[in-house]
Amino acid sequence: MKSRILVIDDESAIRESLRMILEYEGYEFLGAATGQDGITFVERERPDLVFLDIKMPGMDGMDVLQRIKAVDDALPVVMISGHATVTTAVEATKLGAFDFIEKPLASERVLVTIRNAIDRRALADENRSLKRVMEVRHQIVGESAGLKGVMDAIRRAAPTNATVLITGESGVGKELVARAVHRNSLRSRERFIQVNCAAIPDDLIESELFGHEKGSFTGATEKQIGKFEQADKGTIFLDEVGDMSLKTQAKVLRVLQEGEVERLGSARTIKVDVRVLAATNKNLEEEIEKGSFREDLYFRLAVIPVYVPPLRDRREDVPLLVRHFAELFSRDNNFRPKRVTPAAMEILQRNRWKGNIRELRNAVERLIIMTPNDVVDVADLPESLRVETPARGPDNDSGRAGTLREHKEAAERAFLVQKLRETGWNISKTAELIDTPRSNLYKKLEQYNIKQEVDG
Ligand SMILES: Nc1ncnc2c1ncn2[C@@H]1O[C@H](COP(=O)(O)OP(=O)(O)OP(=O)(O)O)[C@@H](O)[C@H]1O
Ligand SMILES: [Mg+2]
């Protein structure tokens, strides 16, 4: 696409010479003889670059510059200055002008300036959209009381330097919480370094965290800077902290107490200024009882404890999350936004989501990709969700099919639904198929609260 360039200058000779240079190079030229017209063009035509004369009768270039910046802060403006106005042009760059060029205009200089300005704008646009995408991905969605408590804790903890221990089941959003704490802290412009303590083998974790000198052990062929040093001035996130060995725990405790690290194979201590966030899905109190987690480290980490409740304890959030993920994945896959019907939503909301939000997210991704229409309905849901037994109360379902009887009933119910589907919900045929009297089948339907699905 052609870049559009607006020239605001009261001298028609200047406009004309720029028009020739620009059009020859394949740019689209717009000309304005007054500052007022120029501003109107900026609003209406959305140019990619502006050349702006400083000295004009009426509104002068400096005023116009400020007005343009108010309309579109990212639009590059190049000031055109005569000899007398060079100092003003320098002032203008401080006010946000991209550059200035002097009269008489040399075409080489004009073209170089354009290329620089347009490249920079493209880069800035790209950064902005990248940042927006990142923000959507790390957005914490939900309005339940449980989540509000978490958000409050984030708000209170973020601006401090206090250590935060984030607990909760797998997939509830602990990492998201850690990122939010960092993003809302005074360290947000510094690094956020994440270490997954469960994923790193025991014999490597110390060198990973604290670094090592070349030759400090077999295999240490190069010097390595540890994560704590990398996170200096920023935040380190010790994920799955409950999986750290006791030996490593002792060393981490020392960093927390002394604010210094020692690379393996070096006697030198290095001061670090690091904010520590940690997360675990283990019950650390139990681990302390068992002797596999240090109590002193626990107290150091849990200065501000944040518990993220499981999704089944905040089912109100399900519709919001489903919509959020549906949008995200529709966009990712270049689909038109897909809608989930209330009936399907109700089933999603009722599900137990053992894997919490991660499981819900994956389910929605699959639905968006696998559903051919713009509307996701009950029939599009996977079997496992549709035959979920509703006989359980929504809030006392701590054990799904926990007892033998529950298991048998759940299996029987699923079996009946399956057979009813096969016969197109024909009771007589189903009874015959499974070799039971119709009256018994009716009784079972009643008992398990099985109703014919809308989609038949
Ligand atoms: N409130 C939320 N709003 C939007 N997305 C969420 C929310 N909570 C979690 N997610 C998403 O769910 C997924 C799992 O979250 P996350 O990785 O933070 O969980 P976790 O508690 O760290 O899990 P694990 O214990 O398994 O490491 C991620 O893709 C995350 O973006
Ligand atoms: Mg995690």
PDB file of C-alpha atoms in Angstrom, residues 333 335 338 363-373 376 380:
ATOM      1  CA  ASN A 333      -8.007 -19.126  13.972  1.00  0.00           C
ATOM      2  CA  PHE A 335     -13.053 -17.482  12.507  1.00  0.00           C
ATOM      3  CA  LYS A 338     -18.657 -17.863  17.741  1.00  0.00           C
ATOM      4  CA  ALA A 363     -12.304 -27.476  25.913  1.00  0.00           C
ATOM      5  CA  VAL A 364     -13.319 -24.105  24.461  1.00  0.00           C
ATOM      6  CA  GLU A 365     -10.430 -24.157  22.024  1.00  0.00           C
ATOM      7  CA  ARG A 366     -11.545 -27.564  20.789  1.00  0.00           C
ATOM      8  CA  LEU A 367     -15.155 -26.425  20.512  1.00  0.00           C
ATOM      9  CA  ILE A 368     -14.231 -23.345  18.508  1.00  0.00           C
ATOM     10  CA  ILE A 369     -12.163 -25.380  16.104  1.00  0.00           C
ATOM     11  CA  MET A 370     -14.490 -28.369  15.788  1.00  0.00           C
ATOM     12  CA  THR A 371     -17.864 -26.609  15.605  1.00  0.00           C
ATOM     13  CA  PRO A 372     -18.680 -25.898  11.990  1.00  0.00           C
ATOM     14  CA  ASN A 373     -21.277 -23.149  12.631  1.00  0.00           C
ATOM     15  CA  VAL A 376     -21.933 -23.714  19.662  1.00  0.00           C
ATOM     16  CA  ASP A 380     -21.467 -29.761  19.768  1.00  0.00           C
TER      17      ASP A 380
END
